[in-house]
Every structure is written in C-alpha cells, then in structure tokens.
Short mmCIF file of C-alpha atoms and ligand atoms in Angstrom, two decimals:
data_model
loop_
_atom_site.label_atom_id
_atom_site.label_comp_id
_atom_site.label_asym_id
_atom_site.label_seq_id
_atom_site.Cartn_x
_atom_site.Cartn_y
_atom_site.Cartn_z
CA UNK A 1 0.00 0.00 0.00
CA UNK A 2 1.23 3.57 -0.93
CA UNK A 3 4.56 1.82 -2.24
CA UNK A 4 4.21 4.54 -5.52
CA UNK A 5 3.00 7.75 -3.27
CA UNK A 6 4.37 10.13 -5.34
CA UNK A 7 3.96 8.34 -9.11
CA UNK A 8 1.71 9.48 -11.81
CA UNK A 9 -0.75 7.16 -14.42
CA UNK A 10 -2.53 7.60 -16.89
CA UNK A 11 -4.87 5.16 -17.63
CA UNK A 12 -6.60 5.27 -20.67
CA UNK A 13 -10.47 4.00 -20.86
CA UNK A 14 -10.45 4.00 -17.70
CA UNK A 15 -14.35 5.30 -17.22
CA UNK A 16 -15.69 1.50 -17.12
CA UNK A 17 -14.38 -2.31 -17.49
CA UNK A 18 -10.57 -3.20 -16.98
CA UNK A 19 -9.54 -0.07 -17.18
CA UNK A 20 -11.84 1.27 -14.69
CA UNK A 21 -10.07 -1.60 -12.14
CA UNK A 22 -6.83 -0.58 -12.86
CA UNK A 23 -7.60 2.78 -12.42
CA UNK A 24 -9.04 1.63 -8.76
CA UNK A 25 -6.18 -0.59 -8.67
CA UNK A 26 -3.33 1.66 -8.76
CA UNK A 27 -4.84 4.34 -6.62
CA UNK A 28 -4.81 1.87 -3.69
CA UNK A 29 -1.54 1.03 -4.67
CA UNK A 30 -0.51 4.49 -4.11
CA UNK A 31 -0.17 6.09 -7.37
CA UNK A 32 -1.72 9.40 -8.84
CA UNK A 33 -4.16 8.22 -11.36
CA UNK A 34 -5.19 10.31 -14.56
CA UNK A 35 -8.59 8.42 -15.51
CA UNK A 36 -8.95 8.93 -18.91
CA UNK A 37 -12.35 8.43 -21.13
CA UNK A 38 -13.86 9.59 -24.37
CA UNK A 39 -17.60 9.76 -23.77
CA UNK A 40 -18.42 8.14 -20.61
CA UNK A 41 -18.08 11.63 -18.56
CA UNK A 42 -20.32 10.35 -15.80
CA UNK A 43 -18.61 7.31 -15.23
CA UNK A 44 -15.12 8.47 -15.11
CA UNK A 45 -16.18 11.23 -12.30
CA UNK A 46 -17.96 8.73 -10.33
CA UNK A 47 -14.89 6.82 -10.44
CA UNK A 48 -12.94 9.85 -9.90
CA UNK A 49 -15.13 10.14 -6.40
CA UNK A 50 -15.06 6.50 -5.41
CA UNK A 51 -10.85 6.57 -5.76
CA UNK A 52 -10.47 9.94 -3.49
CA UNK A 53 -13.08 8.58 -1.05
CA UNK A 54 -10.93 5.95 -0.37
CA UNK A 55 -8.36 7.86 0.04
CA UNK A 56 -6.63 7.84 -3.21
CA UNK A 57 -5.86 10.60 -6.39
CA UNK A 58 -7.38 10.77 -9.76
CA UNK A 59 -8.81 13.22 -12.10
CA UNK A 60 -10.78 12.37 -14.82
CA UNK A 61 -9.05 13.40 -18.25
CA UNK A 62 -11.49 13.62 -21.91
CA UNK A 63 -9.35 12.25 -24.81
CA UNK A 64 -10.67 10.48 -27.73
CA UNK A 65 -6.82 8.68 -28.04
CA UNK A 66 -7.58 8.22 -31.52
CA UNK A 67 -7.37 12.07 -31.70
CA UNK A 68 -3.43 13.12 -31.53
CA UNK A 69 -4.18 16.34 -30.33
CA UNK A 70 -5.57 15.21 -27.28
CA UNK A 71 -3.88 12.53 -26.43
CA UNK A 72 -0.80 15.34 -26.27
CA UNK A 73 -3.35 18.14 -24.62
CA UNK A 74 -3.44 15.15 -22.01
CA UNK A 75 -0.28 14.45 -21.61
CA UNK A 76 0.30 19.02 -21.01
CA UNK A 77 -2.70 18.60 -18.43
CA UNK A 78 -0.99 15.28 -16.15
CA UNK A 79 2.69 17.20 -16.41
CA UNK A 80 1.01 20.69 -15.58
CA UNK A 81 -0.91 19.29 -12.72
CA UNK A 82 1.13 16.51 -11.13
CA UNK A 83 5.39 17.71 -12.55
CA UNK A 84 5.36 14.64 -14.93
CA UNK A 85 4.49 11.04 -15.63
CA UNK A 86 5.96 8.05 -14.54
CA UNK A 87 3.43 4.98 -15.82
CA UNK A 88 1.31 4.77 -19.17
CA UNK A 89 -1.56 1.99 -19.35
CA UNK A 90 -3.18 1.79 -22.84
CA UNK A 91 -6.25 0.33 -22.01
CA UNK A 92 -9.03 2.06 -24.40
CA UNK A 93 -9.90 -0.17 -26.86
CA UNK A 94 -13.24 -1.05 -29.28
CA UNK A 95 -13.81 -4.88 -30.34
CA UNK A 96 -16.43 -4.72 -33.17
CA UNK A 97 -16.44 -9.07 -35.05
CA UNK A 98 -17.35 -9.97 -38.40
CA UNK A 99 -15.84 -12.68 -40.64
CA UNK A 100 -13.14 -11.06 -42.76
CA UNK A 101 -15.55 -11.41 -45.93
CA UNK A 102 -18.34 -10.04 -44.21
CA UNK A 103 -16.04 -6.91 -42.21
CA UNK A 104 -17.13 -3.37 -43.76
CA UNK A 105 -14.83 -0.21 -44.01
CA UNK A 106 -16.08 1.30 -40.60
CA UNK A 107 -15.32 -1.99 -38.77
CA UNK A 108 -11.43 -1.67 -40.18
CA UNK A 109 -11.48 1.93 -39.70
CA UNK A 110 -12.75 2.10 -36.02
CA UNK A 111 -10.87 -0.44 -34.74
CA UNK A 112 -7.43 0.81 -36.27
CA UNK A 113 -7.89 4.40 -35.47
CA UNK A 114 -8.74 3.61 -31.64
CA UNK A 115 -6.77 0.15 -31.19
CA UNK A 116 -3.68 0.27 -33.13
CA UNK A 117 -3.40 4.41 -34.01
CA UNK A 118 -4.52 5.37 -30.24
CA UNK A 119 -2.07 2.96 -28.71
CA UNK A 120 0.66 4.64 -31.17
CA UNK A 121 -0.37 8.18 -30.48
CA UNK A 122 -0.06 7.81 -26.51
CA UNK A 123 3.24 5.41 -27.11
CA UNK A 124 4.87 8.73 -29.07
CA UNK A 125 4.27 11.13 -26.23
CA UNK A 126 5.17 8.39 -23.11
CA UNK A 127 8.39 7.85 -25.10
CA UNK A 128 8.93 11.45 -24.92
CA UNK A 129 8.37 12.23 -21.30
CA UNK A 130 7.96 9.53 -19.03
CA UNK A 131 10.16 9.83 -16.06
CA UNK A 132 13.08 7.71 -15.22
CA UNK A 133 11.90 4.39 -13.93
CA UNK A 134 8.66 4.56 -15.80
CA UNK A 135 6.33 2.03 -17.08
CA UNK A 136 4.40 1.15 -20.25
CA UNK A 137 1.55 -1.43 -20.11
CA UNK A 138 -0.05 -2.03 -22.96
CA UNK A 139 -3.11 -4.18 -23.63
CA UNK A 140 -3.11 -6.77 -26.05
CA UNK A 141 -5.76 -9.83 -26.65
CA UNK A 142 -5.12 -13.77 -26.60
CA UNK A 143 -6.92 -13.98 -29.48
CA UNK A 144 -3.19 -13.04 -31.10
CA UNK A 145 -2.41 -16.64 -30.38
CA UNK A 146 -6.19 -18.08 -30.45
CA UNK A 147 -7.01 -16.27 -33.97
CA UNK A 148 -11.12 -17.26 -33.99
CA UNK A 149 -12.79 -16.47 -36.86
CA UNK A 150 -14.73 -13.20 -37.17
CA UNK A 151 -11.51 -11.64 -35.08
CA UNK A 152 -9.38 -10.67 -37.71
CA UNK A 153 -9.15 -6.64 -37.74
CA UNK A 154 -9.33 -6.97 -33.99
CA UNK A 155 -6.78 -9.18 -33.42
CA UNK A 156 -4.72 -7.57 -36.64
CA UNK A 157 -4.54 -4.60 -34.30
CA UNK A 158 -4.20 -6.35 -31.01
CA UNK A 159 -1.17 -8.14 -33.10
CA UNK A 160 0.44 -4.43 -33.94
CA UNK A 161 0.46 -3.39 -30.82
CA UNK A 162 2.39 -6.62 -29.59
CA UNK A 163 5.06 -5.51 -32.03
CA UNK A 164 5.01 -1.53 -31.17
CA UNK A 165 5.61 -3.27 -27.23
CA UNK A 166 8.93 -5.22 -28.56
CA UNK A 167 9.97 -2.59 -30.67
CA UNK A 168 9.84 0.20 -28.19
CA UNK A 169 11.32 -1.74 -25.40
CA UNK A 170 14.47 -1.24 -27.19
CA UNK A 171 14.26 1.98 -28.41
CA UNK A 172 13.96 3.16 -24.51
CA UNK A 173 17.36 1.51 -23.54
CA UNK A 174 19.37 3.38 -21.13
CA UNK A 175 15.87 5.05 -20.17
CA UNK A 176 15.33 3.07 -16.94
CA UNK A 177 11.43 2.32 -18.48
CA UNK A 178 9.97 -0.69 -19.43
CA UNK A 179 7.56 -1.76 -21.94
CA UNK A 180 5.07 -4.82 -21.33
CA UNK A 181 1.99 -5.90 -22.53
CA UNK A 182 -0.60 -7.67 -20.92
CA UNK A 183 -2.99 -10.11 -22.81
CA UNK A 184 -6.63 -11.11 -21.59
CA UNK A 185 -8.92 -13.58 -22.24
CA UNK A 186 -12.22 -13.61 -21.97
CA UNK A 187 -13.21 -10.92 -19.47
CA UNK A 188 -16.42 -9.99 -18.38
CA UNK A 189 -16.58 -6.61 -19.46
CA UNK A 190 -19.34 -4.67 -22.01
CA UNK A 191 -16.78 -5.61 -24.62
CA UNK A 192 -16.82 -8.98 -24.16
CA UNK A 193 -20.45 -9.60 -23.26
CA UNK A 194 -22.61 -7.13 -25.36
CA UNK A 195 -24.17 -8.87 -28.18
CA UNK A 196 -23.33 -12.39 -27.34
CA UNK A 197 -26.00 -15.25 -26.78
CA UNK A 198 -25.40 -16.60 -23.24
CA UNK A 199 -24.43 -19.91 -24.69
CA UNK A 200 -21.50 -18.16 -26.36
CA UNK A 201 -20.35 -16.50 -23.25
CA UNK A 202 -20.88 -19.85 -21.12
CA UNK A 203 -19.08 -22.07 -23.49
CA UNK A 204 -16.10 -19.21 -23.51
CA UNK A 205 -16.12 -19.31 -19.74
CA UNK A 206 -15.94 -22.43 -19.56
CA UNK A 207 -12.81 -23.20 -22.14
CA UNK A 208 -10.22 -21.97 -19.85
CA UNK A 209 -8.58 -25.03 -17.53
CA UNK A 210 -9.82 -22.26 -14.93
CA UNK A 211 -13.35 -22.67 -16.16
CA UNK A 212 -14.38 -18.82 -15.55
CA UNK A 213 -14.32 -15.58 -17.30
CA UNK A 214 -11.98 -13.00 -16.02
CA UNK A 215 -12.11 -10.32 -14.04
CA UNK A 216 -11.44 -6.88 -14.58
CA UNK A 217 -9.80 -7.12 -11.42
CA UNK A 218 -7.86 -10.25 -12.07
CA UNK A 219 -6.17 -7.93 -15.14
CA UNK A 220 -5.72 -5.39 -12.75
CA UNK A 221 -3.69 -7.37 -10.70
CA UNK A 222 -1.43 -8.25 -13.35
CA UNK A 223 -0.82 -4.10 -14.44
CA UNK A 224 -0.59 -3.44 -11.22
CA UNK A 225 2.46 -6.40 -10.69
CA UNK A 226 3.99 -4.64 -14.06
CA UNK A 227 3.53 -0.97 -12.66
CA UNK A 228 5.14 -1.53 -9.23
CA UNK A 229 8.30 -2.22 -7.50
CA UNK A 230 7.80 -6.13 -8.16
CA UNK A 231 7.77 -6.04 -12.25
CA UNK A 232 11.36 -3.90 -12.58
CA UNK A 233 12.84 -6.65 -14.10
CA UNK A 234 10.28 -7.33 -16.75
CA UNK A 235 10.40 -5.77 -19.82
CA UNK A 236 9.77 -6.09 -23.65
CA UNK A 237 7.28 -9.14 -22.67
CA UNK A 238 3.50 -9.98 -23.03
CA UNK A 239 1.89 -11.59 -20.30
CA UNK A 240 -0.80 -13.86 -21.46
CA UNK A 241 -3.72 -13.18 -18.22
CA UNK A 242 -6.19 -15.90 -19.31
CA UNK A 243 -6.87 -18.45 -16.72
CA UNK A 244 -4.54 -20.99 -19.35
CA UNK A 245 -6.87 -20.75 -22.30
CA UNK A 246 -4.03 -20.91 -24.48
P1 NAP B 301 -14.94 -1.82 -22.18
O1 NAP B 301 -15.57 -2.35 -20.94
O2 NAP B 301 -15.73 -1.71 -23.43
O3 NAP B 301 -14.28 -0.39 -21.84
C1 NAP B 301 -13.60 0.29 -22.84
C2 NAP B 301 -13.04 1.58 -22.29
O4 NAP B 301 -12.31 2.21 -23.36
C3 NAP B 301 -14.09 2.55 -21.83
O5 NAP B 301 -13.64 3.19 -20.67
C4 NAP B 301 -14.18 3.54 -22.99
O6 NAP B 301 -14.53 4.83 -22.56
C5 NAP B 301 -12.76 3.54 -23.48
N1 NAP B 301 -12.63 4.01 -24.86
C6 NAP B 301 -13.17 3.50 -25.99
N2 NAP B 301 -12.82 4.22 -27.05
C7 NAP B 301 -12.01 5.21 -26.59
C8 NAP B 301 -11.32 6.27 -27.19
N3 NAP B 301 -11.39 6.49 -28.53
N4 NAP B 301 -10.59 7.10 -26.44
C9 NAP B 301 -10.51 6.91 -25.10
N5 NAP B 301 -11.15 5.91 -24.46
C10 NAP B 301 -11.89 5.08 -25.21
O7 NAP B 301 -13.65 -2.70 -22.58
P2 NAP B 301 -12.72 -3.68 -21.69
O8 NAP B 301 -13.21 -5.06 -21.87
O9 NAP B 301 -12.53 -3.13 -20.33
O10 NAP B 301 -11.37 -3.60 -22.54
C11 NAP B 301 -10.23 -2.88 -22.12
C12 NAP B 301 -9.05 -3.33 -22.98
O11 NAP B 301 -8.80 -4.72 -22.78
C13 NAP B 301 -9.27 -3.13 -24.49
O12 NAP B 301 -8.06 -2.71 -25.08
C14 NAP B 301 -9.62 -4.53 -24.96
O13 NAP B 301 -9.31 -4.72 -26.31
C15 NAP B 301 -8.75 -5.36 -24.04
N6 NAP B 301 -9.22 -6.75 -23.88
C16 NAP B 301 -10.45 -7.02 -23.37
C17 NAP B 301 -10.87 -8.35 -23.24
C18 NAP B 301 -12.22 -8.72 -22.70
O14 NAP B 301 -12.60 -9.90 -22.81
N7 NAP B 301 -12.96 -7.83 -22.10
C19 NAP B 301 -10.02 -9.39 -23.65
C20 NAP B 301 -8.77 -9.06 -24.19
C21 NAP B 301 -8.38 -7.75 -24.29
P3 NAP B 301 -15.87 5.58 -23.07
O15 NAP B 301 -17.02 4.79 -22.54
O16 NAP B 301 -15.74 6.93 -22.50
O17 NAP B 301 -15.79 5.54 -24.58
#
C-alpha cells in the first residue's frame, strides 16, 4: 500500500471495465491516477469520487486517443498538474467481429484508429516524457495466439500493438522504463459480453482449464504487478492473463 506515493498514471479507458479496475487498482496502490475516457463523462467522475473517497488521487481526463491532439493536450494537463508522468496503461480499446468477408470499411477503420493508431499516439508522447523508472503497459488480446474467426481486424490490431511493445522496449534503452503488454482472455466486461447469446459467453467461460471468465480485477492485478516495485525486471514481454486458455 502507498509503495508509488508520489507516481503518476494515466490510464486510458479508464471510465468503465478493466480499465476502470486498474484505475481503482493503482490508486490503492498508491499512485496518482489520470482516468482517462472519451464519452463516458459520468462514469469516469464517479470513479474519480469512489478513488479519493478511499483515500486515493485521480482526475478524470477527456481524450478520444484516436485524436493526436488530445492525447498530447493530455499528456500538457498530467505534467502541468502533477510535474510529470511516470506509468502509461493503454487500455481504451473497441472490439467490433465480423468474418473477414463479411467486415465493412467502418469496422477496419474504427478499430485501427482507436486500437492500433490510439495505442501509437499515446506510445509517441510516453516515449517522450515519461520519467526515469517509468512504465508502459499495454493491452493486447489472446486472441493473437487463439485467432477465432470473425476476429481478424481486432486481433490484426491487437497483433500491432504486440510488435510496437517489442519494438519500443528497445528503443527506450538506457531510459530506466519498461515496456510490457498484458494479454486477456475472456473478461467480463461490455466488450466482451454485449451482443453475445449466453451460450457463447458460457461455453467461452468455460474453455479456460480455470473454467471462468476474467475479471477486470484479475487484469488489474497483473498491471498493477507490471507498474510496481515487483515487475522492474520485466520488460519487452507480453503476459498472457487468461486463466490458461491458451
Ligand atoms: P470496455 O468495458 O468496453 O471499456 C472500454 C473503455 O475504453 C471505456 O472506458 C471507454 O470509454 C474507453 N474508450 C473507448 N474508445 C475510446 C477512445 N477512442 N478514447 C478513449 N477511451 C476510449 O472494454 P474492456 O473489456 O474493459 O477492454 C479494455 C481493454 O482490454 C481493451 O483494449 C480490450 O481490447 C482489451 N481486452 C479485453 C478483453 C475482454 O474480454 N474484455 C479481452 C482481451 C483484451 P468511453 O465509454 O468513455 O468511450
């Protein structure tokens, strides 16, 4: 508890789901947390409230990161408030499935300008500044390694970011600031659960030798191992957090 008192993240998508948790996650921890969120205002302050009232510290920061823009007017507003930034968590992501044949401009479009361009627009800027020691958590999917059909654009991007993680890793040497990435499974978030039959969802909960979904908090647990004083030593990895469903 209050290991990273004086440390600064941003989380980003952090209104609702897994981000949401690791937002909670590393305020108890100890860390200043910037709770970002593109439309879910209400959320984000609620969650804003529930963090201080347990005695932690957040803002809530609006940034489409697909927007470049604001993912730097964000970055202005954490330094100008809190003297810098030590941990980034790209968490916002969209997950929109269609077969490949069947997948329509929008689908690609969306999914690459939030997933794979947002990830790259807050990587550019954390490169930049982040402080000495800092750390990059990025969030991935097991469906890299699981490919099921009608994830192909999602896990396309999922699959880019993987490769931005390894690639940047070594373009920060001599920085003191590591680069992971975290992959889920199944998690029961909206994203996971909206528009699947409950037969779908059991038979995915069940596929796991842990036989559950995930939680966001089980993912939280796993950025929060990467963000604090245990995970120094990890770096340029993905950690697959998936209850051994592949
Ligand atoms: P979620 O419950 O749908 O939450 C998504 C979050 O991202 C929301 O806070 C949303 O905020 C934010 N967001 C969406 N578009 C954004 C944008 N353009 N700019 C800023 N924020 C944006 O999703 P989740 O399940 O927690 O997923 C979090 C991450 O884990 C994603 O990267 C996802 O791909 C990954 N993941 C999830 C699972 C799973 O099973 N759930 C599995 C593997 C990987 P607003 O509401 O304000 O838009």
């Amino acid at each position: 508890m209050n290991q990273d008192s004086n440390k600064v993240a941003i989380v980003t998508g952090a209104s609702r789901g897994i981000g949401a948790a690791v937002a909670e996650r590393l305020a108890a921890d100890g860390f200043t947390v910037v709770v970002n969120y593109a439309g879910s205002s209400t959320e984000a302050e609620a969650l804003v409230t529930k963090i201080e009232a347990a005695g932690g510290k957040a803002i809530p920061a609006q940034a489409d990161v697909s927007d470049p823009g604001a993912v730097a007017r964000m970055f202005d507003a954490a330094q100008a408030a809190f003297g810098g930034i030590d941990v980034l968590v790209n968490n916002a992501g969209i997950m929109k499935l269609a077969s490949l044949a069947e997948s329509d401009d929008a689908l690609f479009d969306s999914q690459v300008a939030i997933n794979l361009k947002g990830v790259f627009n807050t990587l550019r800027e954390a490169a930049k500044r982040l402080r000495e020691g800092g750390r990059i958590i990025n969030l991935s999917s097991s469906v890299v390694g699981l490919t099921p059909v009608t994830y192909g654009v999602y896990a396309a991007t999922k699959a880019g970011v993987e490769a931005m993680t390894h690639v940047l890793t070594k373009e920060l040497r001599g920085r003191n600031v590591t680069v992971n990435a975290i992959a889920p499974g199944p998690t029961a978030t909206a994203l996971f659960l909206d528009g699947k039959a409950q037969a779908v969802i059991d038979n995915l909960a069940k596929a796991a030798p842990l036989e559950r979904l995930g939680r966001p908090e089980d993912i939280a647990g796993a950025v929060a191992f990467l963000a604090g004083p245990d995970g120094a030593w990890i770096n340029g990895q993905v950690l697959r957090a998936n209850g051994g469903i592949i």
